[in-house]
PDB file of C-alpha atoms and ligand atoms in Angstrom:
ATOM      1  CA  MET A   1      23.772  14.247 -14.558  1.00 87.00           C
ATOM      2  CA  PRO A   2      22.752  10.585 -14.430  1.00 92.00           C
ATOM      3  CA  ILE A   3      25.628   8.152 -14.034  1.00 92.00           C
ATOM      4  CA  ASP A   4      26.618   5.069 -16.024  1.00 93.00           C
ATOM      5  CA  PRO A   5      25.928   2.175 -13.620  1.00 93.00           C
ATOM      6  CA  THR A   6      28.375  -0.099 -15.476  1.00 94.00           C
ATOM      7  CA  GLN A   7      31.388   2.096 -14.682  1.00 95.00           C
ATOM      8  CA  PRO A   8      33.959   0.916 -12.111  1.00 96.00           C
ATOM      9  CA  TYR A   9      33.500   2.202  -8.559  1.00 98.00           C
ATOM     10  CA  ASP A  10      34.816   5.763  -8.130  1.00 97.00           C
ATOM     11  CA  ASP A  11      36.459   6.247  -4.720  1.00 98.00           C
ATOM     12  CA  ASP A  12      35.939  10.009  -5.015  1.00 97.00           C
ATOM     13  CA  ASN A  13      32.131   9.940  -5.271  1.00 98.00           C
ATOM     14  CA  ILE A  14      30.227  12.072  -2.738  1.00 98.00           C
ATOM     15  CA  PHE A  15      28.925   9.154  -0.693  1.00 98.00           C
ATOM     16  CA  ALA A  16      32.379   7.561  -0.467  1.00 98.00           C
ATOM     17  CA  LYS A  17      33.555  10.888   0.980  1.00 98.00           C
ATOM     18  CA  ILE A  18      30.615  10.910   3.405  1.00 98.00           C
ATOM     19  CA  LEU A  19      31.507   7.359   4.526  1.00 98.00           C
ATOM     20  CA  ARG A  20      35.105   8.454   5.116  1.00 98.00           C
ATOM     21  CA  GLY A  21      33.895  11.538   7.040  1.00 97.00           C
ATOM     22  CA  GLU A  22      35.459  13.929   4.488  1.00 98.00           C
ATOM     23  CA  ILE A  23      32.042  15.491   3.787  1.00 97.00           C
ATOM     24  CA  PRO A  24      29.797  16.140   6.796  1.00 97.00           C
ATOM     25  CA  SER A  25      26.511  14.309   7.259  1.00 98.00           C
ATOM     26  CA  THR A  26      24.182  13.703  10.178  1.00 98.00           C
ATOM     27  CA  ARG A  27      24.352  10.058  11.223  1.00 98.00           C
ATOM     28  CA  ILE A  28      20.893   8.546  11.581  1.00 98.00           C
ATOM     29  CA  TYR A  29      22.053   4.933  11.845  1.00 98.00           C
ATOM     30  CA  GLU A  30      25.259   2.985  11.413  1.00 98.00           C
ATOM     31  CA  ASP A  31      26.333  -0.610  11.750  1.00 98.00           C
ATOM     32  CA  GLU A  32      28.862  -2.939  10.151  1.00 98.00           C
ATOM     33  CA  TRP A  33      26.979  -2.981   6.851  1.00 98.00           C
ATOM     34  CA  ALA A  34      25.174   0.314   6.421  1.00 98.00           C
ATOM     35  CA  TYR A  35      25.222   4.041   7.075  1.00 98.00           C
ATOM     36  CA  ALA A  36      22.130   6.269   6.996  1.00 98.00           C
ATOM     37  CA  PHE A  37      21.850  10.046   6.824  1.00 98.00           C
ATOM     38  CA  PRO A  38      19.247  12.648   5.771  1.00 98.00           C
ATOM     39  CA  ASP A  39      19.022  13.582   2.095  1.00 98.00           C
ATOM     40  CA  ILE A  40      20.342  17.123   1.587  1.00 98.00           C
ATOM     41  CA  ASN A  41      17.339  17.940  -0.609  1.00 98.00           C
ATOM     42  CA  PRO A  42      14.405  16.127   1.035  1.00 98.00           C
ATOM     43  CA  GLN A  43      11.485  15.099  -1.174  1.00 97.00           C
ATOM     44  CA  ALA A  44       9.210  14.129   1.740  1.00 97.00           C
ATOM     45  CA  LYS A  45       8.854  15.015   5.452  1.00 98.00           C
ATOM     46  CA  LEU A  46      11.242  12.174   6.143  1.00 98.00           C
ATOM     47  CA  HIS A  47      13.836  11.390   3.469  1.00 98.00           C
ATOM     48  CA  ILE A  48      16.702   9.167   4.557  1.00 98.00           C
ATOM     49  CA  LEU A  49      19.497   7.760   2.417  1.00 99.00           C
ATOM     50  CA  VAL A  50      20.823   4.332   3.375  1.00 99.00           C
ATOM     51  CA  ILE A  51      24.115   3.238   1.829  1.00 98.00           C
ATOM     52  CA  PRO A  52      26.143   0.048   2.137  1.00 98.00           C
ATOM     53  CA  LYS A  53      29.629   0.333   3.654  1.00 98.00           C
ATOM     54  CA  GLY A  54      31.007  -1.669   0.709  1.00 98.00           C
ATOM     55  CA  LYS A  55      32.009  -0.190  -2.635  1.00 98.00           C
ATOM     56  CA  TYR A  56      29.036  -0.769  -4.949  1.00 98.00           C
ATOM     57  CA  VAL A  57      28.053   1.534  -7.807  1.00 98.00           C
ATOM     58  CA  SER A  58      24.376   0.630  -7.899  1.00 98.00           C
ATOM     59  CA  TRP A  59      21.709  -1.857  -6.905  1.00 98.00           C
ATOM     60  CA  ASP A  60      22.734  -3.846  -9.969  1.00 97.00           C
ATOM     61  CA  ASP A  61      26.381  -4.009  -8.858  1.00 98.00           C
ATOM     62  CA  PHE A  62      25.364  -4.841  -5.274  1.00 98.00           C
ATOM     63  CA  SER A  63      22.958  -7.606  -6.251  1.00 98.00           C
ATOM     64  CA  ALA A  64      25.593  -9.153  -8.543  1.00 98.00           C
ATOM     65  CA  ARG A  65      28.745  -8.877  -6.397  1.00 97.00           C
ATOM     66  CA  ALA A  66      27.887  -8.402  -2.715  1.00 98.00           C
ATOM     67  CA  SER A  67      28.165 -11.352  -0.339  1.00 98.00           C
ATOM     68  CA  ALA A  68      25.078 -12.896   1.211  1.00 98.00           C
ATOM     69  CA  GLU A  69      26.205 -11.379   4.534  1.00 98.00           C
ATOM     70  CA  GLU A  70      26.486  -7.874   3.063  1.00 98.00           C
ATOM     71  CA  ILE A  71      23.088  -8.145   1.399  1.00 98.00           C
ATOM     72  CA  ALA A  72      21.401  -9.461   4.526  1.00 98.00           C
ATOM     73  CA  GLY A  73      23.107  -6.821   6.693  1.00 98.00           C
ATOM     74  CA  PHE A  74      22.096  -3.988   4.385  1.00 98.00           C
ATOM     75  CA  VAL A  75      18.487  -5.109   3.946  1.00 98.00           C
ATOM     76  CA  ARG A  76      18.108  -5.626   7.693  1.00 98.00           C
ATOM     77  CA  ALA A  77      19.547  -2.147   8.349  1.00 98.00           C
ATOM     78  CA  VAL A  78      16.961  -0.539   6.050  1.00 98.00           C
ATOM     79  CA  GLY A  79      14.143  -2.401   7.818  1.00 98.00           C
ATOM     80  CA  HIS A  80      15.547  -1.485  11.225  1.00 98.00           C
ATOM     81  CA  ILE A  81      15.697   2.230  10.355  1.00 98.00           C
ATOM     82  CA  ALA A  82      12.083   2.207   9.156  1.00 98.00           C
ATOM     83  CA  ARG A  83      10.920   0.480  12.345  1.00 98.00           C
ATOM     84  CA  GLU A  84      12.984   2.834  14.522  1.00 98.00           C
ATOM     85  CA  HIS A  85      11.222   5.799  12.907  1.00 98.00           C
ATOM     86  CA  GLY A  86       7.748   4.309  13.472  1.00 98.00           C
ATOM     87  CA  LEU A  87       7.112   4.007   9.753  1.00 98.00           C
ATOM     88  CA  VAL A  88       5.726   0.499   9.497  1.00 98.00           C
ATOM     89  CA  GLU A  89       2.136   1.154  10.574  1.00 98.00           C
ATOM     90  CA  PRO A  90       1.648   4.397   8.552  1.00 98.00           C
ATOM     91  CA  GLY A  91       3.765   3.026   5.718  1.00 98.00           C
ATOM     92  CA  TYR A  92       6.726   4.265   3.740  1.00 98.00           C
ATOM     93  CA  ARG A  93       8.472   3.976   0.392  1.00 98.00           C
ATOM     94  CA  LEU A  94      11.867   2.618  -0.665  1.00 98.00           C
ATOM     95  CA  LEU A  95      13.509   3.651  -3.916  1.00 98.00           C
ATOM     96  CA  ALA A  96      16.809   2.769  -5.549  1.00 98.00           C
ATOM     97  CA  ASN A  97      17.554   4.613  -8.771  1.00 98.00           C
ATOM     98  CA  VAL A  98      19.806   2.821 -11.271  1.00 98.00           C
ATOM     99  CA  GLY A  99      21.520   4.528 -14.196  1.00 97.00           C
ATOM    100  CA  ALA A 100      20.156   7.010 -16.699  1.00 97.00           C
ATOM    101  CA  HIS A 101      16.535   5.851 -16.897  1.00 96.00           C
ATOM    102  CA  GLY A 102      16.422   5.590 -13.100  1.00 96.00           C
ATOM    103  CA  GLY A 103      17.889   9.091 -12.707  1.00 96.00           C
ATOM    104  CA  GLN A 104      20.798   7.898 -10.530  1.00 98.00           C
ATOM    105  CA  GLU A 105      23.187  10.773  -9.832  1.00 98.00           C
ATOM    106  CA  VAL A 106      25.561   9.401  -7.195  1.00 98.00           C
ATOM    107  CA  PRO A 107      27.568   6.282  -8.152  1.00 98.00           C
ATOM    108  CA  HIS A 108      27.445   4.576  -4.744  1.00 98.00           C
ATOM    109  CA  LEU A 109      24.355   2.441  -4.108  1.00 98.00           C
ATOM    110  CA  HIS A 110      21.805   4.263  -2.005  1.00 98.00           C
ATOM    111  CA  VAL A 111      18.261   3.430  -1.017  1.00 98.00           C
ATOM    112  CA  HIS A 112      15.933   6.386  -0.507  1.00 98.00           C
ATOM    113  CA  LEU A 113      13.560   5.891   2.419  1.00 98.00           C
ATOM    114  CA  PHE A 114      10.576   8.251   2.264  1.00 98.00           C
ATOM    115  CA  GLY A 115       7.928   8.622   4.962  1.00 98.00           C
ATOM    116  CA  GLY A 116       6.076  10.842   7.393  1.00 98.00           C
ATOM    117  CA  GLN A 117       3.240  11.662   4.979  1.00 98.00           C
ATOM    118  CA  PRO A 118       1.071  10.045   2.296  1.00 97.00           C
ATOM    119  CA  LEU A 119       3.327   9.665  -0.739  1.00 97.00           C
ATOM    120  CA  GLY A 120       0.837   9.463  -3.572  1.00 94.00           C
ATOM    121  CA  ARG A 121       1.252   7.292  -6.606  1.00 92.00           C
ATOM    122  CA  MET A 122       4.509   5.518  -7.347  1.00 87.00           C
ATOM    123  CA  ILE A 123       5.440   7.553 -10.411  1.00 82.00           C
ATOM    124  CA  ALA A 124       4.000  11.036 -10.896  1.00 72.00           C
TER     125      ALA A 124
HETATM  126  P1  5GP B 201      19.924   9.689  -6.873  1.00 63.89           P
HETATM  127  O1  5GP B 201      19.298  10.607  -7.861  1.00 63.89           O
HETATM  128  O2  5GP B 201      21.344   9.329  -7.239  1.00 63.89           O
HETATM  129  O3  5GP B 201      19.077   8.475  -6.597  1.00 63.89           O
HETATM  130  O4  5GP B 201      19.940  10.475  -5.499  1.00 63.89           O
HETATM  131  C1  5GP B 201      21.025  11.158  -5.008  1.00 63.89           C
HETATM  132  C2  5GP B 201      20.537  11.885  -3.766  1.00 63.89           C
HETATM  133  O5  5GP B 201      21.650  12.310  -3.035  1.00 63.89           O
HETATM  134  C3  5GP B 201      19.698  13.122  -4.083  1.00 63.89           C
HETATM  135  O6  5GP B 201      18.407  12.955  -3.501  1.00 63.89           O
HETATM  136  C4  5GP B 201      20.487  14.272  -3.449  1.00 63.89           C
HETATM  137  O7  5GP B 201      19.672  15.244  -2.844  1.00 63.89           O
HETATM  138  C5  5GP B 201      21.368  13.550  -2.436  1.00 63.89           C
HETATM  139  N1  5GP B 201      22.657  14.189  -2.194  1.00 63.89           N
HETATM  140  C6  5GP B 201      23.557  14.606  -3.132  1.00 63.89           C
HETATM  141  N2  5GP B 201      24.652  15.122  -2.547  1.00 63.89           N
HETATM  142  C7  5GP B 201      24.453  15.013  -1.210  1.00 63.89           C
HETATM  143  C8  5GP B 201      25.255  15.370  -0.082  1.00 63.89           C
HETATM  144  O8  5GP B 201      26.379  15.882  -0.184  1.00 63.89           O
HETATM  145  N3  5GP B 201      24.712  15.112   1.143  1.00 63.89           N
HETATM  146  C9  5GP B 201      23.480  14.540   1.301  1.00 63.89           C
HETATM  147  N4  5GP B 201      23.055  14.339   2.549  1.00 63.89           N
HETATM  148  N5  5GP B 201      22.717  14.185   0.255  1.00 63.89           N
HETATM  149  C10 5GP B 201      23.199  14.424  -0.986  1.00 63.89           C
END
């Protein structure tokens, strides 16, 4: 079910539990600002989720409320992960779903990083 991106942050959402280590995940990358782990239902050969450590419901919430430091740290983490996986030369895709029309299902901001194969057109 898509979420309402204007709702207050829910501390019990799945990704909050993953950040607290209450639900297992495989750590791909972690720093002060971001945590990255494989999507449980991969849509490409490489499908990584990158989430901020802070409590933000969506990209909208993050862009409105996060500090410049948090935004810079998160964006740099996403770029770092892509470079670490050798994705720059072949290319990759970033996606952040927001709310019902975006098909967002988890109410903690996450960026999908897809790669490892040609990804076709942006929207099927
Ligand atoms: P959204 O549709 O909100 O942009 O994407 C949510 C993503 O989270 C989906 O691609 C889904 O497969 C992934 N996901 C949902 N629950 C879990 C989980 O418990 N662990 C992991 N690793 N991924 C999850």
